mmCIF file with all atom_site columns, C-alpha atoms in Angstrom:
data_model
loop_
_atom_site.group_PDB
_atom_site.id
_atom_site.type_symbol
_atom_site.label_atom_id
_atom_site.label_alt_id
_atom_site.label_comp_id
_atom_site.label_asym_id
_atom_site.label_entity_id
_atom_site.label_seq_id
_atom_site.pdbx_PDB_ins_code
_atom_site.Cartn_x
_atom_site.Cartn_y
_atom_site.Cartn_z
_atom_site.occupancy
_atom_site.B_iso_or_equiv
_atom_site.pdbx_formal_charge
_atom_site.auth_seq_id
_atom_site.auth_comp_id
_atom_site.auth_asym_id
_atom_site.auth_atom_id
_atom_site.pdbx_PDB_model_num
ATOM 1   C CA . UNK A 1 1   ? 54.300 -64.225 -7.698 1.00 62.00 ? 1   UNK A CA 1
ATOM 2   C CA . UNK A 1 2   ? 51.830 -63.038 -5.200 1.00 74.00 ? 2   UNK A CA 1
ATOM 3   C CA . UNK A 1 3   ? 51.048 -64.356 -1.720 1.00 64.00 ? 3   UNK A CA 1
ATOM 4   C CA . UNK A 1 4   ? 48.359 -63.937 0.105  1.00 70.00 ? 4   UNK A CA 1
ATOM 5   C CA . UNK A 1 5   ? 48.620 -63.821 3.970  1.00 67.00 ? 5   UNK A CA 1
ATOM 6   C CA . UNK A 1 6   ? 45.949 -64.856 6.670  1.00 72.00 ? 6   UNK A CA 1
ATOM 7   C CA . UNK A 1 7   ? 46.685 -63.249 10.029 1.00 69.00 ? 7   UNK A CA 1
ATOM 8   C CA . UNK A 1 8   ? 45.318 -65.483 12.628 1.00 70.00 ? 8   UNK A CA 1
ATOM 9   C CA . UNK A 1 9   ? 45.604 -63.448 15.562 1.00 66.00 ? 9   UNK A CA 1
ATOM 10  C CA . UNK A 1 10  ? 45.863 -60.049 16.243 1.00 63.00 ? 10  UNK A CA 1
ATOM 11  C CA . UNK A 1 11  ? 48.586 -58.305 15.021 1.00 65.00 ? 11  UNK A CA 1
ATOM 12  C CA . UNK A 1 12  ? 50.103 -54.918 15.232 1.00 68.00 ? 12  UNK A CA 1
ATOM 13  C CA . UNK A 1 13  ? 53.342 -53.305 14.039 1.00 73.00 ? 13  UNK A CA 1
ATOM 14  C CA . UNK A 1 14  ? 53.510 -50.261 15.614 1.00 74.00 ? 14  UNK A CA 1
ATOM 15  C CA . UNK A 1 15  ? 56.185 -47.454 14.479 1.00 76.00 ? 15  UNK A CA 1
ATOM 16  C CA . UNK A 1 16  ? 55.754 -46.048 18.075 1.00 78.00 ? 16  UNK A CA 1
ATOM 17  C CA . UNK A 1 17  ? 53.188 -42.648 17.822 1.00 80.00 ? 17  UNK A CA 1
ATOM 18  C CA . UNK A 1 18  ? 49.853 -42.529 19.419 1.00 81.00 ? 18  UNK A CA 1
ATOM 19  C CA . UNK A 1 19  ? 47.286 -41.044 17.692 1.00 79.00 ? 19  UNK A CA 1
ATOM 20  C CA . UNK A 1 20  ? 44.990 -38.882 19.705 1.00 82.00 ? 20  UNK A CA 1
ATOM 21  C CA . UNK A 1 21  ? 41.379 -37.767 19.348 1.00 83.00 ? 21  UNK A CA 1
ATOM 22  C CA . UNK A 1 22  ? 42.135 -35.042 17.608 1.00 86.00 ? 22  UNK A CA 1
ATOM 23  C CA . UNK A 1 23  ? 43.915 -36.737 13.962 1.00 87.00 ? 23  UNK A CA 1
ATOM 24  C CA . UNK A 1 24  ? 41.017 -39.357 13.486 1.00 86.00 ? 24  UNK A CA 1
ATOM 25  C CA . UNK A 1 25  ? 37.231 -39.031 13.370 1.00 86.00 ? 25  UNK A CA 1
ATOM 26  C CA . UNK A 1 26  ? 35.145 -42.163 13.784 1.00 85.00 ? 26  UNK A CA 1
ATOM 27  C CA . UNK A 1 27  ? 32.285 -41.625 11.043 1.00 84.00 ? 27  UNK A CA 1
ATOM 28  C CA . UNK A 1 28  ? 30.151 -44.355 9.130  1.00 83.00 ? 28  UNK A CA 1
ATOM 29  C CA . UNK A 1 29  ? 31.991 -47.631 11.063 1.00 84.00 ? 29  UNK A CA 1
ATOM 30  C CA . UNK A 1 30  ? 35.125 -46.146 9.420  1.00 87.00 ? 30  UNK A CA 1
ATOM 31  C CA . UNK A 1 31  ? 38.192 -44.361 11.462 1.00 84.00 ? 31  UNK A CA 1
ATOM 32  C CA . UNK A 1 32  ? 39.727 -41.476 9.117  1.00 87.00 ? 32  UNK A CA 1
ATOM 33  C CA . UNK A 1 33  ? 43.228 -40.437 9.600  1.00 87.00 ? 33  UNK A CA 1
ATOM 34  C CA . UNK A 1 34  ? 43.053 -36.673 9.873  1.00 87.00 ? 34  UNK A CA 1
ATOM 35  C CA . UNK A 1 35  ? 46.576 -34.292 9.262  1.00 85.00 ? 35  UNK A CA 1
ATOM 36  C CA . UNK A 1 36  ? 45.830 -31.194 11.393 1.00 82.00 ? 36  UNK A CA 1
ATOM 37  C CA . UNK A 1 37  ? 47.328 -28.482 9.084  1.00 85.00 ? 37  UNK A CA 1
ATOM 38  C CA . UNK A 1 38  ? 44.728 -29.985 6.666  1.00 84.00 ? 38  UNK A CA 1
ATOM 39  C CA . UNK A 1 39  ? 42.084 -29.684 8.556  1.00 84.00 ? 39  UNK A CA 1
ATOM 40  C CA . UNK A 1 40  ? 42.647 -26.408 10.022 1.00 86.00 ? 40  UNK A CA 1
ATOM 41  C CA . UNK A 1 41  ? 43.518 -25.106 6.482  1.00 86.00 ? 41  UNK A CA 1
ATOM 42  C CA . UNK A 1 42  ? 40.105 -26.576 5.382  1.00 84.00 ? 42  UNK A CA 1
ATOM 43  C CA . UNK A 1 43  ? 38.338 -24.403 8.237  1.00 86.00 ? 43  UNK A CA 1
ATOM 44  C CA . UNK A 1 44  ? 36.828 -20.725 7.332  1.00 87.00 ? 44  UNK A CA 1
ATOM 45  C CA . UNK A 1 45  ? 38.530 -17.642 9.315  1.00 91.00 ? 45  UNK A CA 1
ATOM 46  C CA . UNK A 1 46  ? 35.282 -17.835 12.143 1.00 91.00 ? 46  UNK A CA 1
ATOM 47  C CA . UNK A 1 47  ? 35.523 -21.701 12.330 1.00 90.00 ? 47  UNK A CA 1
ATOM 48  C CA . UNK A 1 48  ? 39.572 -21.278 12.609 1.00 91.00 ? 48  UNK A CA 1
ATOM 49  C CA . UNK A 1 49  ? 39.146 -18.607 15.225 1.00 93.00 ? 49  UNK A CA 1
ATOM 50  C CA . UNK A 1 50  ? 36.143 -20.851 17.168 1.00 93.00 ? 50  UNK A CA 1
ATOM 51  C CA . UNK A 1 51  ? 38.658 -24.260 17.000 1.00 92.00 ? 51  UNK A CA 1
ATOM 52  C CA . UNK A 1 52  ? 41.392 -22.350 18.906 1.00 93.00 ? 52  UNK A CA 1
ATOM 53  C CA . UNK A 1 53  ? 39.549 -21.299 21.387 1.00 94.00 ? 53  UNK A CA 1
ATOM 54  C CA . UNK A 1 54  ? 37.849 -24.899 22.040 1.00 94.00 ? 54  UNK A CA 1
ATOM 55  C CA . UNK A 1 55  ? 41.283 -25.887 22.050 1.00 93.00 ? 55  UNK A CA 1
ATOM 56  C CA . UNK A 1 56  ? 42.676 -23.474 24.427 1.00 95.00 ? 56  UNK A CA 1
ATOM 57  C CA . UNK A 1 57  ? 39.711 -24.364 26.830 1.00 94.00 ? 57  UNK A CA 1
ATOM 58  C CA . UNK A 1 58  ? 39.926 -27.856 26.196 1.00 93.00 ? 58  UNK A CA 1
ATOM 59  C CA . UNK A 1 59  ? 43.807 -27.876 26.961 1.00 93.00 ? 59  UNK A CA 1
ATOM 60  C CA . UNK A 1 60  ? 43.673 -25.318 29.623 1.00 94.00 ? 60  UNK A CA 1
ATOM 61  C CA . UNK A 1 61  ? 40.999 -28.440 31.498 1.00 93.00 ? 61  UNK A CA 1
ATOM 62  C CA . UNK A 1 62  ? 43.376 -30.929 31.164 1.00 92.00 ? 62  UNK A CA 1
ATOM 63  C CA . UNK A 1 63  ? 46.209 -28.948 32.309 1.00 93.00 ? 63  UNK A CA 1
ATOM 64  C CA . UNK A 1 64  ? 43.750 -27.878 35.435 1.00 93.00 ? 64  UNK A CA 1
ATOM 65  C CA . UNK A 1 65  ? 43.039 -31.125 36.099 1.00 92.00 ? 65  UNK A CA 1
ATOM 66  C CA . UNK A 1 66  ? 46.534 -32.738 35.762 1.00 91.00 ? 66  UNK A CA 1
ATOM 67  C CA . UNK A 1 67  ? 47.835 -30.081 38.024 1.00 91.00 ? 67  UNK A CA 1
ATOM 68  C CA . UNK A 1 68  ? 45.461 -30.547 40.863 1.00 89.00 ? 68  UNK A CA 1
ATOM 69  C CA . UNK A 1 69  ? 46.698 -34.937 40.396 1.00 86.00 ? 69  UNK A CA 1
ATOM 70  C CA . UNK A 1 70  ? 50.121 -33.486 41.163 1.00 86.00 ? 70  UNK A CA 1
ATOM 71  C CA . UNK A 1 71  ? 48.642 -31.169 44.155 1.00 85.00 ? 71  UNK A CA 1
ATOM 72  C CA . UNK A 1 72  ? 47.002 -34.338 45.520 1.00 82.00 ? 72  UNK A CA 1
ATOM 73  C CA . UNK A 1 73  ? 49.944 -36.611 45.183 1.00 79.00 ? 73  UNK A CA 1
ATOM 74  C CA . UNK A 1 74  ? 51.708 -33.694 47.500 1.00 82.00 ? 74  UNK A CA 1
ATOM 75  C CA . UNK A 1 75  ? 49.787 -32.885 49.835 1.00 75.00 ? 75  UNK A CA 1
ATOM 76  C CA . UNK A 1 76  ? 50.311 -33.107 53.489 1.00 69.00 ? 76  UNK A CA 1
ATOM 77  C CA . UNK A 1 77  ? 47.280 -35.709 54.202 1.00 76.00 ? 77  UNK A CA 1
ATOM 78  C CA . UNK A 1 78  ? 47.007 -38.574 51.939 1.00 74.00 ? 78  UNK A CA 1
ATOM 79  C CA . UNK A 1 79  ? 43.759 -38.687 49.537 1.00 72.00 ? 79  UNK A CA 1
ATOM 80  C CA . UNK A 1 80  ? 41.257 -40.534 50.040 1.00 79.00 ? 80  UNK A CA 1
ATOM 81  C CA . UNK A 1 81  ? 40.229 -43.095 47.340 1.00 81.00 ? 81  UNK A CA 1
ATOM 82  C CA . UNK A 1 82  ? 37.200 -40.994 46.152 1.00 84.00 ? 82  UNK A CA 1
ATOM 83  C CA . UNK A 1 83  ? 39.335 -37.787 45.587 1.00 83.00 ? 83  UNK A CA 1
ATOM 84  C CA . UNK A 1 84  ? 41.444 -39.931 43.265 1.00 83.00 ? 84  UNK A CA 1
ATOM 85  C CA . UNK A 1 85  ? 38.818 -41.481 41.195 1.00 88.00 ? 85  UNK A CA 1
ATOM 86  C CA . UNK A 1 86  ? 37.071 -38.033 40.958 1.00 89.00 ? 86  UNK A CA 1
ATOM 87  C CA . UNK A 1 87  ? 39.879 -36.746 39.782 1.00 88.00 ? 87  UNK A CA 1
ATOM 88  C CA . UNK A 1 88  ? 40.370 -39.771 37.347 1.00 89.00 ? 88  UNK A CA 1
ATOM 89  C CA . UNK A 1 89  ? 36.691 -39.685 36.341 1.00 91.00 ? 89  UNK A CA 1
ATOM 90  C CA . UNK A 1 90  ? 37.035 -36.112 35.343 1.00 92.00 ? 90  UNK A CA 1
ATOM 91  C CA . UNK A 1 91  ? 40.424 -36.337 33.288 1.00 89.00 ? 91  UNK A CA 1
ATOM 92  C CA . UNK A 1 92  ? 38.123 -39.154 31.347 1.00 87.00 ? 92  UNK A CA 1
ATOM 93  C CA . UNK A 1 93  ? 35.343 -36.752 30.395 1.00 88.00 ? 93  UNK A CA 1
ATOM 94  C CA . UNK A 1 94  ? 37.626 -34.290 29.182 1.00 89.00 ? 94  UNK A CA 1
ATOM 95  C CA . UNK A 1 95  ? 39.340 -36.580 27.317 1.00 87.00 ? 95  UNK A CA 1
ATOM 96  C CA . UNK A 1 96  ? 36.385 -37.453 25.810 1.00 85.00 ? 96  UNK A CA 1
ATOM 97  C CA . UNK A 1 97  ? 35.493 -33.824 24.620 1.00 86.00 ? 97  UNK A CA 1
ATOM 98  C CA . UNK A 1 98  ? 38.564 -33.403 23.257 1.00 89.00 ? 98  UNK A CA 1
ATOM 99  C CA . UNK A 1 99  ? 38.062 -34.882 19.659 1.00 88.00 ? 99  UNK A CA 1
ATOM 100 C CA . UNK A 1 100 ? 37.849 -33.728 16.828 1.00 89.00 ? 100 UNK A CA 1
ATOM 101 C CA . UNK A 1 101 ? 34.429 -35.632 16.422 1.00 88.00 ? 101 UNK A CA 1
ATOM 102 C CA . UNK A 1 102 ? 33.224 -33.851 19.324 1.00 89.00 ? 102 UNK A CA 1
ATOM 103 C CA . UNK A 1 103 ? 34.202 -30.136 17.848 1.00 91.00 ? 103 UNK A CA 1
ATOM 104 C CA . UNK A 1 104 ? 32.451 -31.044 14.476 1.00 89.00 ? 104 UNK A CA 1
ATOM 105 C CA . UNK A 1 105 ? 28.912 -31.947 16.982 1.00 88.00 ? 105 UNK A CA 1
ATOM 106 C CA . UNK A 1 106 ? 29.100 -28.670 18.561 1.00 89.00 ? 106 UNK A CA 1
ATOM 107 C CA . UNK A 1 107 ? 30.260 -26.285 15.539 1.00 89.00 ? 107 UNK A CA 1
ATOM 108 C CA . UNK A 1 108 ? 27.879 -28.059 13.066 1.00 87.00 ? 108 UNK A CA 1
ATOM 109 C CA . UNK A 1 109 ? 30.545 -29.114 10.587 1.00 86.00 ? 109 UNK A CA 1
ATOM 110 C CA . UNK A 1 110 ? 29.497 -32.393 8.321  1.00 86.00 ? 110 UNK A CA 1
ATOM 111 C CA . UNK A 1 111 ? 31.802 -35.133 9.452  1.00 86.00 ? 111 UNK A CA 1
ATOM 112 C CA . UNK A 1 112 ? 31.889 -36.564 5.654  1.00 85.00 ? 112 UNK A CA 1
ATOM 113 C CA . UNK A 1 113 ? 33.313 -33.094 4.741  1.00 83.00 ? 113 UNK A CA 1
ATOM 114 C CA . UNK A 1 114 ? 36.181 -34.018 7.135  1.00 85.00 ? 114 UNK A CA 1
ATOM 115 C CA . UNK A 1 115 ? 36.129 -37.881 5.745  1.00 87.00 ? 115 UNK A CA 1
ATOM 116 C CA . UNK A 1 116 ? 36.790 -36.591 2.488  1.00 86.00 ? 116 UNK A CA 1
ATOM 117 C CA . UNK A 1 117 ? 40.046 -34.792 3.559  1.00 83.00 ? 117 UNK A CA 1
ATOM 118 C CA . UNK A 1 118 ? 41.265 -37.931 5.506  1.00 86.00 ? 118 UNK A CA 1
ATOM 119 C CA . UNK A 1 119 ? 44.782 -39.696 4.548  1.00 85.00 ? 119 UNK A CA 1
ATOM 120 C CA . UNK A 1 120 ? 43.581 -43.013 4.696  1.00 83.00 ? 120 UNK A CA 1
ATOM 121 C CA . UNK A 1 121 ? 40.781 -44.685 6.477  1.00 84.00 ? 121 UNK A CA 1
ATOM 122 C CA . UNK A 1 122 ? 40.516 -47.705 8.268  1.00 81.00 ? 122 UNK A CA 1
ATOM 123 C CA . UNK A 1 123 ? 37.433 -49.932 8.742  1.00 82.00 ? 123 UNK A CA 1
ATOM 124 C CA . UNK A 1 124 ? 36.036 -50.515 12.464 1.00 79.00 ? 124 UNK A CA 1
ATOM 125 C CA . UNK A 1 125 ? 35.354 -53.605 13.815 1.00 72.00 ? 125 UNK A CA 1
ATOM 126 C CA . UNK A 1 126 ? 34.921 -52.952 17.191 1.00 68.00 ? 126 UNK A CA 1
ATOM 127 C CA . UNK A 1 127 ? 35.957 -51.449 20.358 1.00 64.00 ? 127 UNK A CA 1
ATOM 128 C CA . UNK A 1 128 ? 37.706 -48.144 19.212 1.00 63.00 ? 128 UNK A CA 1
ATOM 129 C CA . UNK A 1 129 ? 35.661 -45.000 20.169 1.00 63.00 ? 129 UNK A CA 1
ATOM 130 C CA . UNK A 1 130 ? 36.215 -41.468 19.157 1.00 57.00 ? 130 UNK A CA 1
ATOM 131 C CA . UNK A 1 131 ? 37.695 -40.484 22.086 1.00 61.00 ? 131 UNK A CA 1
ATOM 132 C CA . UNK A 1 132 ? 40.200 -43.501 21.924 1.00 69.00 ? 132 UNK A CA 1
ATOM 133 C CA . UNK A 1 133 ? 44.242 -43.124 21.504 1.00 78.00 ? 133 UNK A CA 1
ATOM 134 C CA . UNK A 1 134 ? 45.454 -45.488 18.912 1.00 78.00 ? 134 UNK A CA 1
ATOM 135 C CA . UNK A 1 135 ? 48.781 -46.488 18.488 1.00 77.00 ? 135 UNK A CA 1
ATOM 136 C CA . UNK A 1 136 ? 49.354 -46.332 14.765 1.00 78.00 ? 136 UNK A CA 1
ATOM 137 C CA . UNK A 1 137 ? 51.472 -48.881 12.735 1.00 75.00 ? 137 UNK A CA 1
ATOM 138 C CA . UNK A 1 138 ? 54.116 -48.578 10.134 1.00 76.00 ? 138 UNK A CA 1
ATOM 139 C CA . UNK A 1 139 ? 52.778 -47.421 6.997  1.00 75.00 ? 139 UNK A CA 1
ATOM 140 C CA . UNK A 1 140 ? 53.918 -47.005 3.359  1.00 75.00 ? 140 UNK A CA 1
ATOM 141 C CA . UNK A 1 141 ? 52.646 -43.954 1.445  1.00 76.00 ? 141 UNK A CA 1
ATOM 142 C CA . UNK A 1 142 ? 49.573 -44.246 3.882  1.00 69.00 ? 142 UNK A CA 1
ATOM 143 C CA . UNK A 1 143 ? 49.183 -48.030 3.646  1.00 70.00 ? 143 UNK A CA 1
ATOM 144 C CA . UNK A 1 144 ? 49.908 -50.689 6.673  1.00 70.00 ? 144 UNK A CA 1
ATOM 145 C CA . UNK A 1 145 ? 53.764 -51.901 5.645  1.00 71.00 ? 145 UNK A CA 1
ATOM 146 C CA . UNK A 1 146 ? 55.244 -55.475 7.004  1.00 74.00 ? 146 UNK A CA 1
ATOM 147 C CA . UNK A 1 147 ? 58.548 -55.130 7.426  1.00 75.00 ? 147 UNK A CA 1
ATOM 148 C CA . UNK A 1 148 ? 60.460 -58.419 5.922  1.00 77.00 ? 148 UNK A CA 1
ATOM 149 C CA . UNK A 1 149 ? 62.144 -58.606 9.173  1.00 80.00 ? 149 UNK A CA 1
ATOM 150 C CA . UNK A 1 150 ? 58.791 -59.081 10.593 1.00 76.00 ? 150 UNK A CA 1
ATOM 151 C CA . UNK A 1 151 ? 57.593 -61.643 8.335  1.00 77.00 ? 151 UNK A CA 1
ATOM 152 C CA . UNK A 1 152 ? 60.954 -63.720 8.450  1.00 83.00 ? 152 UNK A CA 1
ATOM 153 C CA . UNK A 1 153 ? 60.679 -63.191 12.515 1.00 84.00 ? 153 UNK A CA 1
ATOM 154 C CA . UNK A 1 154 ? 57.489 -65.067 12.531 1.00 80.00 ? 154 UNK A CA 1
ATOM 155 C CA . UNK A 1 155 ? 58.713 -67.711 9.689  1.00 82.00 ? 155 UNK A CA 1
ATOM 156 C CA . UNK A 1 156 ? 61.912 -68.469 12.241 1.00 85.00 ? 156 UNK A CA 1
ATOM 157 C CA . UNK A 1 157 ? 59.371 -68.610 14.782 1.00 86.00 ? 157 UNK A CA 1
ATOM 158 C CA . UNK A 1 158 ? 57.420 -71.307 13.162 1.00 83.00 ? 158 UNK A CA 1
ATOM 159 C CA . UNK A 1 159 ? 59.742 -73.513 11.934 1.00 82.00 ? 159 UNK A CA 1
ATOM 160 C CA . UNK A 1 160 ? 61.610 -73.490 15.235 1.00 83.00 ? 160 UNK A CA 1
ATOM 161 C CA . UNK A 1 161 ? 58.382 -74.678 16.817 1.00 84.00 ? 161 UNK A CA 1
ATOM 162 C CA . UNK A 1 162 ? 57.465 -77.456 14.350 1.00 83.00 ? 162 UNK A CA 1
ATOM 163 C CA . UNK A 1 163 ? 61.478 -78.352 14.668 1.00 81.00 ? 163 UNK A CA 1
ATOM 164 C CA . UNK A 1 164 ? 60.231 -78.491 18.463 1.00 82.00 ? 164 UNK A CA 1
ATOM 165 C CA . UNK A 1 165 ? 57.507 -80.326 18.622 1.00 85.00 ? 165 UNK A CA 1
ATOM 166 C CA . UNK A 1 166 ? 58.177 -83.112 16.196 1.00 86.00 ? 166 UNK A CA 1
ATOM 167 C CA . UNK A 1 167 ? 62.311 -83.741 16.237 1.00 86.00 ? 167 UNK A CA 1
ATOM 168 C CA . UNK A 1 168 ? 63.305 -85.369 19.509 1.00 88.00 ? 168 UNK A CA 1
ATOM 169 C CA . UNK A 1 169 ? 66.641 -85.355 18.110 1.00 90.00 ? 169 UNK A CA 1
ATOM 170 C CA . UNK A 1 170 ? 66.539 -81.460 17.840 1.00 85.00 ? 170 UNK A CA 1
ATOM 171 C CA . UNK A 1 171 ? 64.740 -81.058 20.863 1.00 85.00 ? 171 UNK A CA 1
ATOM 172 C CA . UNK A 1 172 ? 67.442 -82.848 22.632 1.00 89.00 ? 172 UNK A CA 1
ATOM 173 C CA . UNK A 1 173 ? 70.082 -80.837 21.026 1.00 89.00 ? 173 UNK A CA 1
ATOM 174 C CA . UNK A 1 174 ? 68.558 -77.312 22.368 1.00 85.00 ? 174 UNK A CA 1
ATOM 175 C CA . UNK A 1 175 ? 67.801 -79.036 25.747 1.00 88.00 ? 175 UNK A CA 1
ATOM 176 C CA . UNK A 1 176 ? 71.604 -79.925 26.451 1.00 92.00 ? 176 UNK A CA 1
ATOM 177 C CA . UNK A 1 177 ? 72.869 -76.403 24.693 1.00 91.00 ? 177 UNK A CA 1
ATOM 178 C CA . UNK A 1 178 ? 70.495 -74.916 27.235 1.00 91.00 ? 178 UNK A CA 1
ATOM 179 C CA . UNK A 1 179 ? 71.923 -76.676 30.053 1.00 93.00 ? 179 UNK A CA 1
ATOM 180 C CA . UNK A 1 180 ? 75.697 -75.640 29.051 1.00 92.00 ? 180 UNK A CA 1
ATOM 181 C CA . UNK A 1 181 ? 74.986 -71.833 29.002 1.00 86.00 ? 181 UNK A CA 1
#
């Protein structure tokens, strides 16, 4: 027997990692999961040698820029509001250059060549840029997974509240165990 689910809000089941920049490319309205070791495996020897060193640089800003947060936080006179959102601002743009979408614009490598090597894609709706950490959900050989626990979570869930809403008697009941405890 198969069942067919309708999710009527938004829903996510997270298994607790964050996807960065750098393991998904944003192509076509479509969000490709990217394993690093294949795409650096993928790369020739010059292209290998030119995405260390973007990632060195790229790393080495962050690291800059984080360091000089923790020099600010420490320092004798307080900062002012502006030094703080420069500071912010900045951490931003790098973040922002540090994806693997922005590597393929400035080394000229076909983003559909990357695509192809993806683990699974996922189609965009809205509101996740290339840039963007994600945090992933379970999956199942690289499809989303429900747990059962989940699914008899939210069945509990909604029988409770229909027992709720339309049994006085039961409503009583949980009202006067309440008050006890």
């Amino acid at each position: 027997m198969r069942y067919s689910i309708k999710i009527l809000s938004p829903l996510h089941i997270g298994c607790g990692q964050i996807s960065s920049g750098l393991n998904h490319i944003n192509n076509d309205g479509k969000l490709f999961f990217i394993e690093p070791d294949d795409f650096i495996s993928d790369l020739g020897k010059k292209e290998r040698m030119a995405f260390i060193e973007w990632i060195e640089e790229c790393s080495g800003n962050l690291d800059r820029i984080e360091n000089q947060k923790i020099e600010l936080k420490y320092a004798r006179d307080a900062p002012s509001y502006n030094e703080k959102k420069n500071l912010n601002e900045e951490l931003k743009t790098q973040k922002k250059k540090f994806t693997l979408n922005k590597f393929a614009e400035g080394h000229n490598i076909d983003l559909s060549q990357i695509a192809n090597k993806a683990r699974y894609c996922l189609t965009i709706k809205r509101g996740v840029y290339a840039d963007s950490e994600i945090n992933t959900f379970i999956k199942q050989m690289n499809h989303p997974y429900i747990p059962g626990t989940e699914i008899k979570g939210a069945i509990r869930t909604a029988v409770l509240y229909c027992s709720l809403n339309y049994n006085d008697e039961i409503k009583q009941w949980i009202k006067g165990k309440i008050k006890e405890f």
